[in-house]
Amino acid sequence: MYLERTERLRTGDVVAQSIRALDGTVLLAEGTRLDERLISTLVRRGIPAVQLRDGLADDIVPERVVSDETRSRTAVSLKRVISGLQQRTLAATTDDAASPTGVEETARRLGDRPLPLSEQEQRDLEGLQRGIESIVDEILDGGAIGSLTSLKSHSDYTFQHSVDVAITSTLLAHLIGLPRAELRTLALGAALHDLGKTYIDLTILDKPGALDPEERREIERHPRLGFELVKRLPLPSILPAHIALQHHERQDGTGYPNGLDGTNAVMRSTAERLDRQRMLLVAEICAVADVHSALSSDRPYRPGMPPERVQAILEDMAGPHLNTEIVTLFLAGVPLYTAGTWVELAGGSADGWRGVVVTSRSSSLDRPVVRVLVGPDGRVARRPEELDLEHHPEILIRGLPPGDPLPERSMEPASN
Ligand SMILES: [Fe+2]
Ligand SMILES: [Fe+2]
């Protein structure tokens, strides 16, 4: 199977993996043959890409660090919590909430006490905490092998992005060695990190080009607004609110909203721990996970970046922006290419060939086993071979963006 951009779908294409709405209901079942009507439905719903059968690697199931079931359950609870909160608090948010005084005014209107939740809202919040618990369980049980991102549909992007950030943050904190209770607090904060964003106009959030200064100010209010809301939720810790507040701060002090800074290290002295100018470790972890998710996700206006491009950008951002030690741990602990990823090989006997990752291993993170399928001339191998790149150091590998593996959709068998 391979991932195809929705705008390139054709009548007759067969769906390889069911497409689900956020609540888990199946929009298109696996095996559905697409027609004009179904394709326009996918376009209308803003689904950026679809897994299609190609008759080549349909048996390779993409690995995920956390099951789709847990992802979907957590995303639904999160959406319920956020929608409930929005109805309750919209009246309190001022029109001028983009300015710091506007956020302060909103906070004043919300009052000092925890928000009084209805029974339903309380149940939704408990549902979210159960979802978080499952994420932590699955990561502690399963380790780091598998994809960290999910397929996202447009209108639900913020919720699915938030769940991805919760998963990646938990995995990072586990790699760092934080205890279970901290993983739970961090995952909850990461799930709620962009709560303030759900109060911002979608036309600004999804704008593909550069933002004007006013739009930028509008976006930059979301950490403060998120902080004011999360701290009024009946949660066992204040840390999730601080994660929402600090996730856009940077190591060199140029982030927002408070220009906090960091020392690019995981360990910190007691003095640093008490320093109010210093970013919290949990917020630094969330910042790395946030950037990783944003770069690797498919959006309606651009496909997700291939893994080595994401890696290069994370490496560039380590130091001035992201905590270097956390980025290093991440790149050293998470496989670059996971099962189901289409890749292109260069060098040796496989020069110019394309194929699909069959397995990735924690022992050799950037050298997976690849089933070699499509030749440099676009022809498909008659008897595909599996190459273990660990044993072929001369072969280079790079990820392919959606739709690239078979540019001509040439399915003619090659003569080899
Ligand atoms: Fe954010
Ligand atoms: Fe985010």
Coordinates of C-alpha atoms and ligand atoms in Angstrom, one line a residue:
M1 CA 0.0 0.0 0.0
Y2 CA 1.1 3.6 -0.3
L3 CA -0.1 7.0 0.7
E4 CA -1.6 9.2 -2.0
R5 CA -2.5 12.8 -1.9
T6 CA -6.3 13.3 -2.1
E7 CA -6.1 15.6 -5.1
R8 CA -4.3 12.9 -7.0
L9 CA -6.8 10.1 -6.4
R10 CA -8.4 8.5 -9.4
T11 CA -11.6 6.6 -10.1
G12 CA -11.0 2.9 -9.5
D13 CA -8.3 3.4 -6.8
V14 CA -8.9 0.9 -3.9
V15 CA -8.6 2.1 -0.3
A16 CA -6.1 0.0 1.7
Q17 CA -6.8 1.2 5.2
S18 CA -10.2 2.3 6.5
I19 CA -10.6 6.1 6.8
R20 CA -12.1 7.0 10.1
A21 CA -13.7 10.1 11.5
L22 CA -12.3 11.4 14.8
D23 CA -14.9 9.4 16.8
G24 CA -13.8 6.2 15.2
T25 CA -16.7 5.8 12.8
V26 CA -15.7 4.4 9.4
L27 CA -16.0 7.0 6.6
L28 CA -14.7 4.6 3.9
A29 CA -14.0 1.0 4.6
E30 CA -10.9 -0.9 3.6
G31 CA -11.3 -2.3 0.1
T32 CA -13.7 0.4 -1.1
R33 CA -13.2 1.2 -4.8
L34 CA -13.2 5.0 -5.3
D35 CA -15.6 6.8 -7.7
E36 CA -16.0 10.5 -8.5
R37 CA -18.6 11.0 -5.7
L38 CA -16.4 9.4 -3.0
I39 CA -13.3 11.3 -4.1
S40 CA -15.2 14.6 -3.9
T41 CA -16.5 13.7 -0.4
L42 CA -12.9 13.1 0.7
V43 CA -11.8 16.5 -0.8
R44 CA -14.8 18.2 0.9
R45 CA -13.9 16.7 4.3
G46 CA -10.4 17.9 3.9
I47 CA -8.8 14.4 4.2
P48 CA -5.2 15.2 3.0
A49 CA -4.1 11.7 1.9
V50 CA -5.4 8.1 1.6
Q51 CA -3.6 4.8 1.9
L52 CA -4.2 2.9 -1.4
R53 CA -3.7 -0.7 -2.4
D54 CA -1.0 -1.1 -5.0
G55 CA -0.7 -4.9 -5.2
L56 CA 3.0 -4.5 -4.1
A57 CA 3.2 -4.1 -0.3
D58 CA -0.4 -4.5 0.8
D59 CA 0.6 -7.1 3.4
I60 CA 2.9 -4.6 5.3
V61 CA 0.8 -3.0 8.0
P62 CA 2.2 0.4 9.2
E63 CA 3.4 0.1 12.8
R64 CA 2.1 2.6 15.4
V65 CA 3.6 3.4 18.8
V66 CA 0.1 3.7 20.2
S67 CA -2.9 1.8 18.8
D68 CA -5.4 3.6 16.5
E69 CA -8.1 2.6 19.0
T70 CA -6.4 4.5 21.9
R71 CA -5.6 7.4 19.7
S72 CA -9.2 7.7 18.5
R73 CA -10.7 7.3 22.0
T74 CA -8.4 10.0 23.5
A75 CA -9.0 12.4 20.6
V76 CA -12.8 12.0 21.0
S77 CA -12.5 12.7 24.8
L78 CA -10.3 15.7 24.1
K79 CA -12.7 17.1 21.6
R80 CA -15.6 16.7 24.1
V81 CA -13.6 18.4 26.9
I82 CA -12.6 21.3 24.6
S83 CA -16.0 21.8 23.1
G84 CA -17.6 21.8 26.5
L85 CA -15.1 24.3 27.8
Q86 CA -15.6 26.5 24.7
Q87 CA -19.3 26.7 25.3
R88 CA -18.8 27.5 28.9
T89 CA -16.0 30.1 28.4
L90 CA -16.7 31.9 25.1
A91 CA -18.9 34.5 26.8
A92 CA -16.0 35.3 29.1
T93 CA -13.4 35.7 26.4
T94 CA -13.1 39.3 25.2
D95 CA -13.0 40.5 21.6
D96 CA -9.7 42.0 22.4
A97 CA -8.3 38.7 23.7
A98 CA -5.3 38.9 21.3
S99 CA -3.7 41.5 23.6
P100 CA -2.2 40.6 27.0
T101 CA -4.8 42.9 28.7
G102 CA -7.5 41.0 26.8
V103 CA -6.3 37.7 28.2
E104 CA -6.1 39.2 31.7
E105 CA -9.7 40.5 31.3
T106 CA -10.8 37.0 30.2
A107 CA -9.0 35.5 33.2
R108 CA -10.8 38.1 35.5
R109 CA -14.2 37.2 34.0
L110 CA -13.5 33.5 34.5
G111 CA -12.8 34.1 38.2
D112 CA -10.3 32.6 40.5
R113 CA -12.0 29.3 41.3
P114 CA -11.9 26.1 39.3
L115 CA -14.5 26.0 36.6
P116 CA -17.7 24.3 37.9
L117 CA -18.1 21.4 35.5
S118 CA -21.3 19.6 34.8
E119 CA -21.5 15.9 35.4
Q120 CA -21.1 15.3 31.7
E121 CA -18.0 17.6 31.5
Q122 CA -16.6 15.8 34.5
R123 CA -17.1 12.4 32.8
D124 CA -15.5 13.8 29.6
L125 CA -12.4 14.9 31.6
E126 CA -12.2 11.5 33.3
G127 CA -12.4 9.9 29.8
L128 CA -9.5 12.0 28.6
Q129 CA -7.5 11.0 31.7
R130 CA -8.3 7.3 31.0
G131 CA -7.1 7.8 27.4
I132 CA -3.9 9.3 28.7
E133 CA -3.4 6.4 31.0
S134 CA -3.7 4.0 28.0
I135 CA -1.2 6.0 26.1
V136 CA 1.3 5.7 29.0
D137 CA 0.6 2.0 29.4
E138 CA 1.1 1.2 25.7
I139 CA 4.4 3.2 25.6
L140 CA 5.7 1.6 28.7
D141 CA 4.8 -1.9 27.3
G142 CA 5.7 -1.4 23.7
G143 CA 8.7 0.8 23.4
A144 CA 9.6 3.1 20.6
I145 CA 9.1 1.1 17.4
G146 CA 6.4 2.5 15.2
S147 CA 5.0 5.7 13.6
L148 CA 4.3 8.6 15.9
T149 CA 1.9 10.4 13.6
S150 CA -1.6 9.6 12.5
L151 CA -3.5 10.5 9.3
K152 CA -5.3 13.7 10.0
S153 CA -8.5 15.2 8.6
H154 CA -8.7 19.0 8.3
S155 CA -11.3 20.1 10.8
D156 CA -10.0 17.7 13.5
Y157 CA -6.3 18.6 13.0
T158 CA -5.9 20.3 16.4
F159 CA -7.3 17.3 18.3
Q160 CA -5.3 14.7 16.4
H161 CA -2.2 16.9 16.5
S162 CA -2.7 17.2 20.3
V163 CA -2.9 13.5 20.7
D164 CA 0.2 13.0 18.6
V165 CA 2.1 15.5 20.8
A166 CA 0.9 13.7 23.9
I167 CA 2.2 10.4 22.5
T168 CA 5.6 11.8 21.4
S169 CA 6.0 13.7 24.6
T170 CA 5.3 10.5 26.7
L171 CA 7.8 8.5 24.6
L172 CA 10.5 11.2 25.0
A173 CA 9.9 11.4 28.8
H174 CA 10.2 7.6 28.9
L175 CA 13.5 7.8 27.0
I176 CA 14.7 10.4 29.5
G177 CA 13.7 8.1 32.3
L178 CA 11.0 10.2 34.0
P179 CA 8.8 8.2 36.4
R180 CA 5.3 7.1 35.5
A181 CA 3.4 9.8 37.4
E182 CA 5.3 12.5 35.5
L183 CA 4.6 10.8 32.2
R184 CA 0.9 11.1 33.0
T185 CA 1.1 14.7 34.0
L186 CA 3.2 15.5 30.9
A187 CA 0.9 13.6 28.6
L188 CA -2.2 15.5 29.9
G189 CA -0.4 18.8 29.5
A190 CA 0.7 17.9 26.0
A191 CA -2.9 16.9 25.1
L192 CA -4.1 20.3 26.3
H193 CA -1.1 22.4 25.1
D194 CA -3.0 24.0 22.2
L195 CA -6.3 24.5 24.0
G196 CA -6.0 28.2 23.5
K197 CA -5.8 27.7 19.8
T198 CA -9.3 26.4 19.6
Y199 CA -10.5 30.0 20.3
I200 CA -8.7 31.3 17.2
D201 CA -10.2 31.7 13.8
L202 CA -9.6 28.6 11.5
T203 CA -8.8 30.9 8.5
I204 CA -5.8 32.2 10.4
L205 CA -4.8 28.8 11.8
D206 CA -4.9 27.1 8.4
K207 CA -3.5 30.0 6.4
P208 CA -0.8 28.5 4.1
G209 CA 1.3 31.6 3.6
A210 CA 3.0 34.2 5.9
L211 CA 0.9 35.8 8.6
D212 CA 0.5 39.6 9.0
P213 CA 1.5 41.1 12.3
E214 CA -2.1 41.2 13.6
E215 CA -2.7 37.5 12.7
R216 CA 0.6 36.6 14.4
R217 CA -0.5 38.4 17.6
E218 CA -3.8 36.5 17.4
I219 CA -2.0 33.2 17.2
E220 CA 0.5 34.1 19.9
R221 CA -2.2 34.6 22.5
H222 CA -3.0 30.9 22.6
P223 CA -0.4 29.9 25.3
R224 CA -1.6 32.4 27.8
L225 CA -5.3 31.7 27.1
G226 CA -4.6 28.0 27.3
F227 CA -2.9 28.5 30.7
E228 CA -5.8 30.5 32.1
L229 CA -8.2 27.7 31.0
V230 CA -6.2 24.6 31.9
K231 CA -5.4 26.0 35.4
R232 CA -9.1 26.3 36.1
L233 CA -9.7 22.6 35.3
P234 CA -10.0 20.2 38.3
L235 CA -6.7 18.4 37.5
P236 CA -4.3 16.8 40.1
S237 CA -1.4 19.1 39.1
I238 CA -0.7 22.7 37.9
L239 CA 2.0 21.4 35.5
P240 CA -0.4 20.8 32.5
A241 CA -1.3 24.6 32.7
H242 CA 2.4 25.5 32.6
I243 CA 3.0 23.2 29.7
A244 CA 0.3 25.1 27.7
L245 CA 1.9 28.4 28.8
Q246 CA 5.5 27.5 27.9
H247 CA 5.4 25.3 24.8
H248 CA 6.4 28.2 22.5
E249 CA 9.3 29.4 24.6
R250 CA 12.8 28.9 23.2
Q251 CA 16.2 28.0 24.7
D252 CA 17.7 31.4 23.6
G253 CA 14.9 33.4 25.2
T254 CA 13.3 34.5 21.9
G255 CA 10.1 32.5 22.3
Y256 CA 6.7 33.7 23.6
P257 CA 4.8 34.7 25.7
N258 CA 7.4 35.4 28.5
G259 CA 10.8 35.0 26.8
L260 CA 11.9 32.3 29.2
D261 CA 15.2 30.5 28.4
G262 CA 16.9 27.2 28.8
T263 CA 20.4 25.6 29.1
N264 CA 20.0 22.9 26.4
A265 CA 20.4 20.2 29.1
V266 CA 18.0 17.7 30.7
M267 CA 19.6 17.8 34.2
R268 CA 19.2 21.0 36.2
S269 CA 20.5 22.3 39.5
T270 CA 18.2 23.1 42.3
A271 CA 18.8 26.8 41.6
E272 CA 17.8 26.3 38.0
R273 CA 14.7 24.4 39.1
L274 CA 13.6 27.3 41.2
D275 CA 14.5 29.9 38.5
R276 CA 11.3 31.4 37.2
Q277 CA 13.1 32.5 34.0
R278 CA 13.9 28.9 33.2
M279 CA 11.6 26.7 31.0
L280 CA 10.3 23.6 32.7
L281 CA 11.6 20.3 31.5
V282 CA 8.1 19.1 30.7
A283 CA 7.5 22.1 28.5
E284 CA 10.8 21.6 26.7
I285 CA 9.8 18.0 26.0
C286 CA 6.4 19.2 24.7
A287 CA 8.1 21.8 22.5
V288 CA 10.2 19.1 20.7
A289 CA 7.1 16.9 20.3
D290 CA 5.1 19.8 19.0
V291 CA 7.6 20.7 16.3
H292 CA 8.0 17.0 15.3
S293 CA 4.2 16.6 14.8
A294 CA 3.8 19.9 12.9
L295 CA 6.6 19.0 10.5
S296 CA 5.6 15.4 9.9
S297 CA 1.9 15.8 9.5
D298 CA 0.0 16.0 6.2
R299 CA -1.9 19.2 5.9
P300 CA -4.4 20.2 3.3
Y301 CA -1.9 22.7 1.8
R302 CA 1.2 20.5 2.0
P303 CA 2.2 16.9 2.6
G304 CA 4.1 15.9 5.7
M305 CA 7.9 16.1 5.4
P306 CA 9.9 12.9 4.9
P307 CA 11.7 11.6 8.0
E308 CA 15.2 12.7 7.2
R309 CA 14.0 16.3 6.4
V310 CA 12.2 16.4 9.8
Q311 CA 15.4 15.1 11.4
A312 CA 17.5 17.8 9.7
I313 CA 15.1 20.6 10.8
L314 CA 15.0 19.3 14.4
E315 CA 18.9 19.2 14.4
D316 CA 18.9 22.8 13.1
M317 CA 16.5 24.0 15.8
A318 CA 18.4 22.2 18.6
G319 CA 20.3 24.9 20.5
P320 CA 18.6 28.2 19.9
H321 CA 15.1 26.9 19.9
L322 CA 14.8 23.3 21.1
N323 CA 16.6 21.7 24.0
T324 CA 19.6 20.0 22.4
E325 CA 19.8 17.0 24.8
I326 CA 16.1 16.2 24.3
V327 CA 16.5 16.4 20.5
T328 CA 19.6 14.1 20.6
L329 CA 17.8 11.6 22.8
F330 CA 14.8 11.6 20.5
L331 CA 16.9 11.0 17.3
A332 CA 18.9 8.3 19.1
G333 CA 15.9 6.5 20.5
V334 CA 13.2 6.6 17.8
P335 CA 13.5 4.8 14.4
L336 CA 13.6 7.2 11.4
Y337 CA 11.8 4.9 9.0
T338 CA 8.9 2.8 10.2
A339 CA 7.1 -0.2 8.6
G340 CA 5.0 0.9 5.6
T341 CA 7.1 4.0 4.8
W342 CA 8.0 4.3 1.0
V343 CA 11.7 5.0 0.6
E344 CA 14.2 5.5 -2.3
L345 CA 17.6 3.9 -2.2
A346 CA 20.8 5.2 -3.7
G347 CA 24.2 3.5 -4.2
G348 CA 25.2 -0.2 -4.6
S349 CA 23.0 -2.7 -6.4
A350 CA 19.8 -0.9 -5.3
D351 CA 20.7 2.5 -6.9
G352 CA 17.5 4.4 -7.9
W353 CA 15.2 1.6 -6.6
R354 CA 12.1 2.3 -4.5
G355 CA 10.6 0.1 -1.9
V356 CA 8.7 -0.2 1.4
V357 CA 10.1 -0.5 4.9
V358 CA 9.2 -4.0 6.2
T359 CA 10.7 -3.7 9.7
S360 CA 12.6 -1.2 11.8
R361 CA 14.6 -2.1 14.9
S362 CA 15.7 -0.3 17.9
S363 CA 19.2 -1.8 17.4
S364 CA 19.7 0.0 14.1
L365 CA 17.4 3.0 13.9
D366 CA 18.1 4.4 10.5
R367 CA 18.9 1.1 8.7
P368 CA 15.6 -0.8 8.3
V369 CA 14.8 -3.8 6.2
V370 CA 13.4 -2.7 2.8
R371 CA 11.3 -4.6 0.3
V372 CA 12.7 -3.4 -3.0
L373 CA 9.8 -3.0 -5.5
V374 CA 10.1 -0.4 -8.2
G375 CA 13.1 0.1 -10.5
P376 CA 14.7 3.4 -11.6
D377 CA 12.7 3.1 -14.9
G378 CA 9.4 2.8 -12.9
R379 CA 8.9 -0.9 -13.6
V380 CA 7.9 -3.2 -10.8
A381 CA 10.2 -6.1 -9.8
R382 CA 8.8 -9.5 -10.6
R383 CA 10.3 -11.2 -7.5
P384 CA 10.8 -8.4 -5.0
E385 CA 13.8 -8.8 -2.7
E386 CA 14.1 -7.8 0.9
L387 CA 17.3 -5.9 1.7
D388 CA 18.6 -5.5 5.3
L389 CA 20.3 -2.1 5.1
E390 CA 22.2 -2.9 8.3
H391 CA 24.3 -5.2 6.1
H392 CA 24.6 -2.7 3.2
P393 CA 26.3 0.4 4.5
E394 CA 27.0 1.5 0.9
I395 CA 23.2 2.0 0.3
L396 CA 21.7 5.4 1.2
I397 CA 18.0 5.8 2.0
R398 CA 15.5 8.6 1.9
G399 CA 11.8 8.9 2.6
L400 CA 9.3 9.7 -0.2
P401 CA 6.5 12.1 0.1
P402 CA 2.9 10.8 -0.4
G403 CA 2.2 9.9 -4.0
D404 CA 5.8 9.7 -5.1
P405 CA 6.5 6.0 -5.1
L406 CA 4.7 5.3 -8.4
P407 CA 4.7 8.7 -10.3
E408 CA 3.3 7.1 -13.4
R409 CA 1.4 4.4 -11.6
S410 CA 3.2 2.0 -13.9
M411 CA 2.3 -1.5 -12.9
E412 CA 4.0 -3.3 -15.7
P413 CA 6.2 -6.2 -14.5
A414 CA 9.9 -5.6 -15.1
S415 CA 11.9 -8.2 -17.0
N416 CA 14.3 -9.0 -14.1
Ligands
FE1 FE 0.9 26.0 20.2
FE2 FE 0.9 22.5 18.9

